[in-house]
Amino acid sequence: DVVLTQTPPTSSATIGQSVSISCRSSQSLLDSDGNTYLYWYLQRPSQSPQLLIYLVSKLGSGVPNRFSGSGSGTDFTLKISGVEAEDLGVYYCVQGTHDPYTFGAGTKLELK
Amino acid sequence: EVKLQQSGDELVRPGASVKMSCKASGYTFTDYAMHWVKQSPGQGLEWIGTIIPLIDTTSYNQKFKGKATLTADKSSNTAYMELSRLTSEDSAVYYCARELTTEGMDAWGQGASVTVSS
């Protein structure tokens, strides 16, 4: 199975600070159809995960544009430009290129 | 409003089976695939499998073959997952989540906790 390694495991930020989360894959996530099936989700405390980013860099419906995704191949980044209090929680990267879908271990975003 | 309403938490005996439901509303059920995801403290998030209700096709994570069975009832817009031969390793929160082709799981159920204990 594809292993997704997220760093850092925990990130502390102040409101308004920009943060980046890395997701590195054990295999290229570029599919033969030309798409890269890499997603980002946020799970707030005691809530279900919610979609932030799909296909590396496309913003999910209703997701604020302070979130952005980038990367290719095996290296991907989620950036939050100006953290807000509602952004706290655990961020997961997920790949759907290779069967089975796999999730990263998560990055917990805390308030400093 | 899109909603995925999951059935309630379950306490089940080891060796038993449990069947949980995920009732969809606010969208055309057959336009989307339905995923099932397991969240346990020791293992993080794991993809169990997917069902495409339109054509009743399923795809499973090899790890959950023989453990999970996914079905869907188009008449009631409800997806189901049955877990069999339960052990303590199956104690977790289980989520259903819809996906339109490749656009990610954009709506999730509230989760259903399964506790396996004698």
GROMACS .gro file of C-alpha atoms in nm:
model
  230
    1ASP     CA    1   0.000   0.000   0.000
    2VAL     CA    2   0.108   0.359  -0.060
    3VAL     CA    3   0.242   0.524   0.254
    4LEU     CA    4   0.177   0.895   0.304
    5THR     CA    5   0.414   1.064   0.547
    6GLN     CA    6   0.294   1.393   0.689
    7THR     CA    7   0.518   1.648   0.854
    8PRO     CA    8   0.514   1.797   1.104
    9PRO     CA    9   0.301   1.574   1.326
   10THR     CA   10   0.202   1.880   1.524
   11SER     CA   11   0.212   2.247   1.434
   12SER     CA   12   0.156   2.539   1.670
   13ALA     CA   13   0.043   2.865   1.520
   14THR     CA   14  -0.086   3.203   1.624
   15ILE     CA   15  -0.395   3.352   1.464
   16GLY     CA   16  -0.296   3.515   1.139
   17GLN     CA   17   0.020   3.313   1.097
   18SER     CA   18   0.075   3.114   0.778
   19VAL     CA   19   0.150   2.743   0.808
   20SER     CA   20   0.245   2.467   0.569
   21ILE     CA   21   0.195   2.093   0.601
   22SER     CA   22   0.390   1.846   0.394
   23CYS     CA   23   0.271   1.512   0.260
   24ARG     CA   24   0.522   1.279   0.100
   25SER     CA   25   0.412   0.965  -0.083
   26SER     CA   26   0.604   0.638  -0.111
   27GLN     CA   27   0.506   0.624  -0.481
   28SER     CA   28   0.423   0.877  -0.746
   29LEU     CA   29   0.056   0.975  -0.733
   30LEU     CA   30   0.041   1.070  -1.100
   31ASP     CA   31  -0.217   0.843  -1.256
   32SER     CA   32  -0.202   0.708  -1.611
   33ASP     CA   33  -0.505   0.926  -1.691
   34GLY     CA   34  -0.299   1.237  -1.616
   35ASN     CA   35  -0.469   1.318  -1.286
   36THR     CA   36  -0.306   1.319  -0.946
   37TYR     CA   37  -0.552   1.194  -0.686
   38LEU     CA   38  -0.428   1.372  -0.378
   39TYR     CA   39  -0.672   1.522  -0.131
   40TRP     CA   40  -0.661   1.718   0.194
   41TYR     CA   41  -0.914   1.693   0.475
   42LEU     CA   42  -0.959   1.869   0.808
   43GLN     CA   43  -1.108   1.698   1.110
   44ARG     CA   44  -1.205   1.944   1.379
   45PRO     CA   45  -1.234   1.811   1.735
   46SER     CA   46  -1.528   1.574   1.774
   47GLN     CA   47  -1.636   1.628   1.412
   48SER     CA   48  -1.628   1.427   1.093
   49PRO     CA   49  -1.356   1.500   0.840
   50GLN     CA   50  -1.433   1.763   0.578
   51LEU     CA   51  -1.288   1.806   0.230
   52LEU     CA   52  -1.054   2.100   0.174
   53ILE     CA   53  -0.863   2.025  -0.144
   54TYR     CA   54  -0.904   1.772  -0.426
   55LEU     CA   55  -0.679   1.682  -0.718
   56VAL     CA   56  -0.380   1.846  -0.544
   57SER     CA   57  -0.488   2.207  -0.574
   58LYS     CA   58  -0.862   2.242  -0.638
   59LEU     CA   59  -1.055   2.407  -0.359
   60GLY     CA   60  -1.355   2.219  -0.225
   61SER     CA   61  -1.695   2.384  -0.230
   62GLY     CA   62  -1.727   2.653   0.035
   63VAL     CA   63  -1.363   2.622   0.144
   64PRO     CA   64  -1.199   2.958   0.218
   65ASN     CA   65  -0.930   3.064  -0.024
   66ARG     CA   66  -0.673   3.096   0.254
   67PHE     CA   67  -0.629   2.722   0.194
   68SER     CA   68  -0.417   2.617  -0.100
   69GLY     CA   69  -0.262   2.296  -0.221
   70SER     CA   70   0.039   2.233  -0.439
   71GLY     CA   71   0.282   1.966  -0.543
   72SER     CA   72   0.334   1.685  -0.785
   73GLY     CA   73   0.460   1.330  -0.804
   74THR     CA   74   0.545   1.236  -0.449
   75ASP     CA   75   0.563   1.571  -0.268
   76PHE     CA   76   0.265   1.780  -0.174
   77THR     CA   77   0.194   2.078   0.047
   78LEU     CA   78  -0.110   2.230   0.210
   79LYS     CA   79  -0.073   2.596   0.300
   80ILE     CA   80  -0.296   2.802   0.523
   81SER     CA   81  -0.238   3.173   0.463
   82GLY     CA   82  -0.351   3.336   0.784
   83VAL     CA   83  -0.470   3.077   1.035
   84GLU     CA   84  -0.808   3.140   1.194
   85ALA     CA   85  -0.940   2.981   1.512
   86GLU     CA   86  -1.178   2.758   1.316
   87ASP     CA   87  -0.880   2.600   1.135
   88LEU     CA   88  -0.765   2.411   1.443
   89GLY     CA   89  -0.785   2.034   1.421
   90VAL     CA   90  -0.612   1.747   1.243
   91TYR     CA   91  -0.523   1.767   0.875
   92TYR     CA   92  -0.499   1.452   0.665
   93CYS     CA   93  -0.368   1.396   0.317
   94VAL     CA   94  -0.528   1.110   0.125
   95GLN     CA   95  -0.436   0.942  -0.201
   96GLY     CA   96  -0.674   0.774  -0.442
   97THR     CA   97  -0.439   0.696  -0.729
   98HIS     CA   98  -0.337   0.353  -0.606
   99ASP     CA   99  -0.565   0.086  -0.461
  100PRO     CA  100  -0.640   0.101  -0.172
  101TYR     CA  101  -0.700   0.463  -0.080
  102THR     CA  102  -0.463   0.552   0.202
  103PHE     CA  103  -0.449   0.831   0.458
  104GLY     CA  104  -0.157   1.010   0.614
  105ALA     CA  105  -0.124   0.989   0.992
  106GLY     CA  106  -0.240   1.347   1.030
  107THR     CA  107  -0.097   1.683   1.136
  108LYS     CA  108  -0.250   1.844   1.440
  109LEU     CA  109  -0.276   2.221   1.421
  110GLU     CA  110  -0.285   2.386   1.762
  111LEU     CA  111  -0.291   2.739   1.890
  112LYS     CA  112   0.041   2.867   2.019
  113GLU     CA  113  -2.900   2.049   0.224
  114VAL     CA  114  -2.687   1.740   0.167
  115LYS     CA  115  -2.700   1.507   0.463
  116LEU     CA  116  -2.569   1.161   0.541
  117GLN     CA  117  -2.744   1.033   0.853
  118GLN     CA  118  -2.580   0.731   1.008
  119SER     CA  119  -2.740   0.484   1.244
  120GLY     CA  120  -2.659   0.487   1.611
  121ASP     CA  121  -2.372   0.361   1.818
  122GLU     CA  122  -2.351  -0.014   1.877
  123LEU     CA  123  -2.225  -0.235   2.157
  124VAL     CA  124  -2.180  -0.587   2.026
  125ARG     CA  125  -2.041  -0.917   2.149
  126PRO     CA  126  -1.722  -1.067   2.006
  127GLY     CA  127  -1.801  -1.299   1.717
  128ALA     CA  128  -2.127  -1.124   1.634
  129SER     CA  129  -2.211  -0.912   1.330
  130VAL     CA  130  -2.337  -0.557   1.304
  131LYS     CA  131  -2.507  -0.377   1.018
  132MET     CA  132  -2.505   0.000   1.006
  133SER     CA  133  -2.682   0.239   0.775
  134CYS     CA  134  -2.615   0.570   0.606
  135LYS     CA  135  -2.926   0.749   0.479
  136ALA     CA  136  -2.862   1.010   0.212
  137SER     CA  137  -3.074   1.316   0.150
  138GLY     CA  138  -3.048   1.643  -0.037
  139TYR     CA  139  -2.897   1.498  -0.355
  140THR     CA  140  -2.947   1.227  -0.614
  141PHE     CA  141  -2.822   0.914  -0.439
  142THR     CA  142  -2.723   0.735  -0.758
  143ASP     CA  143  -2.506   1.021  -0.884
  144TYR     CA  144  -2.239   0.955  -0.621
  145ALA     CA  145  -2.025   0.674  -0.492
  146MET     CA  146  -2.035   0.601  -0.120
  147HIS     CA  147  -1.718   0.530   0.074
  148TRP     CA  148  -1.681   0.380   0.419
  149VAL     CA  149  -1.392   0.481   0.642
  150LYS     CA  150  -1.275   0.342   0.978
  151GLN     CA  151  -1.122   0.559   1.247
  152SER     CA  152  -0.958   0.386   1.539
  153PRO     CA  153  -0.711   0.534   1.790
  154GLY     CA  154  -0.432   0.295   1.704
  155GLN     CA  155  -0.468   0.292   1.325
  156GLY     CA  156  -0.584   0.638   1.225
  157LEU     CA  157  -0.812   0.654   0.923
  158GLU     CA  158  -0.853   0.356   0.693
  159TRP     CA  159  -1.052   0.321   0.375
  160ILE     CA  160  -1.277   0.017   0.391
  161GLY     CA  161  -1.441   0.025   0.051
  162THR     CA  162  -1.675   0.194  -0.190
  163ILE     CA  163  -2.010   0.118  -0.344
  164ILE     CA  164  -2.149   0.278  -0.658
  165PRO     CA  165  -2.525   0.258  -0.601
  166LEU     CA  166  -2.615   0.324  -0.965
  167ILE     CA  167  -2.463  -0.002  -1.081
  168ASP     CA  168  -2.433  -0.184  -0.747
  169THR     CA  169  -2.060  -0.222  -0.785
  170THR     CA  170  -1.830  -0.253  -0.488
  171SER     CA  171  -1.459  -0.214  -0.434
  172TYR     CA  172  -1.288  -0.321  -0.112
  173ASN     CA  173  -0.963  -0.263   0.063
  174GLN     CA  174  -0.807  -0.610   0.065
  175LYS     CA  175  -0.766  -0.576   0.440
  176PHE     CA  176  -1.144  -0.562   0.486
  177LYS     CA  177  -1.248  -0.830   0.240
  178GLY     CA  178  -1.443  -1.090   0.433
  179LYS     CA  179  -1.492  -0.843   0.716
  180ALA     CA  180  -1.707  -0.574   0.554
  181THR     CA  181  -1.997  -0.608   0.312
  182LEU     CA  182  -2.130  -0.298   0.140
  183THR     CA  183  -2.479  -0.273  -0.002
  184ALA     CA  184  -2.714   0.003  -0.111
  185ASP     CA  185  -3.090   0.039  -0.142
  186LYS     CA  186  -3.177   0.285  -0.415
  187SER     CA  187  -3.544   0.289  -0.316
  188SER     CA  188  -3.462   0.436   0.026
  189ASN     CA  189  -3.138   0.620  -0.063
  190THR     CA  190  -2.955   0.424   0.202
  191ALA     CA  191  -2.614   0.262   0.205
  192TYR     CA  192  -2.528  -0.018   0.443
  193MET     CA  193  -2.216  -0.175   0.581
  194GLU     CA  194  -2.217  -0.506   0.763
  195LEU     CA  195  -1.917  -0.610   0.970
  196SER     CA  196  -1.889  -0.975   1.057
  197ARG     CA  197  -1.705  -1.190   1.313
  198LEU     CA  198  -1.633  -0.889   1.526
  199THR     CA  199  -1.327  -0.866   1.748
  200SER     CA  200  -1.184  -0.591   1.966
  201GLU     CA  201  -0.986  -0.474   1.661
  202ASP     CA  202  -1.316  -0.370   1.504
  203SER     CA  203  -1.397  -0.127   1.784
  204ALA     CA  204  -1.384   0.210   1.608
  205VAL     CA  205  -1.586   0.492   1.463
  206TYR     CA  206  -1.711   0.425   1.113
  207TYR     CA  207  -1.798   0.696   0.864
  208CYS     CA  208  -1.979   0.698   0.534
  209ALA     CA  209  -1.882   0.966   0.283
  210ARG     CA  210  -2.000   1.041  -0.069
  211GLU     CA  211  -1.784   1.119  -0.369
  212LEU     CA  212  -1.862   1.249  -0.716
  213THR     CA  213  -1.615   1.076  -0.948
  214THR     CA  214  -1.274   1.216  -0.851
  215GLU     CA  215  -1.373   1.526  -0.658
  216GLY     CA  216  -1.310   1.394  -0.311
  217MET     CA  217  -1.535   1.287  -0.026
  218ASP     CA  218  -1.728   1.610   0.004
  219ALA     CA  219  -1.994   1.508   0.254
  220TRP     CA  220  -1.957   1.279   0.553
  221GLY     CA  221  -2.191   1.115   0.796
  222GLN     CA  222  -2.164   1.197   1.165
  223GLY     CA  223  -1.996   0.866   1.238
  224ALA     CA  224  -2.114   0.554   1.420
  225SER     CA  225  -1.920   0.404   1.706
  226VAL     CA  226  -1.890   0.028   1.733
  227THR     CA  227  -1.768  -0.119   2.060
  228VAL     CA  228  -1.693  -0.489   2.068
  229SER     CA  229  -1.704  -0.619   2.420
  230SER     CA  230  -1.839  -0.913   2.614
   0.00000   0.00000   0.00000
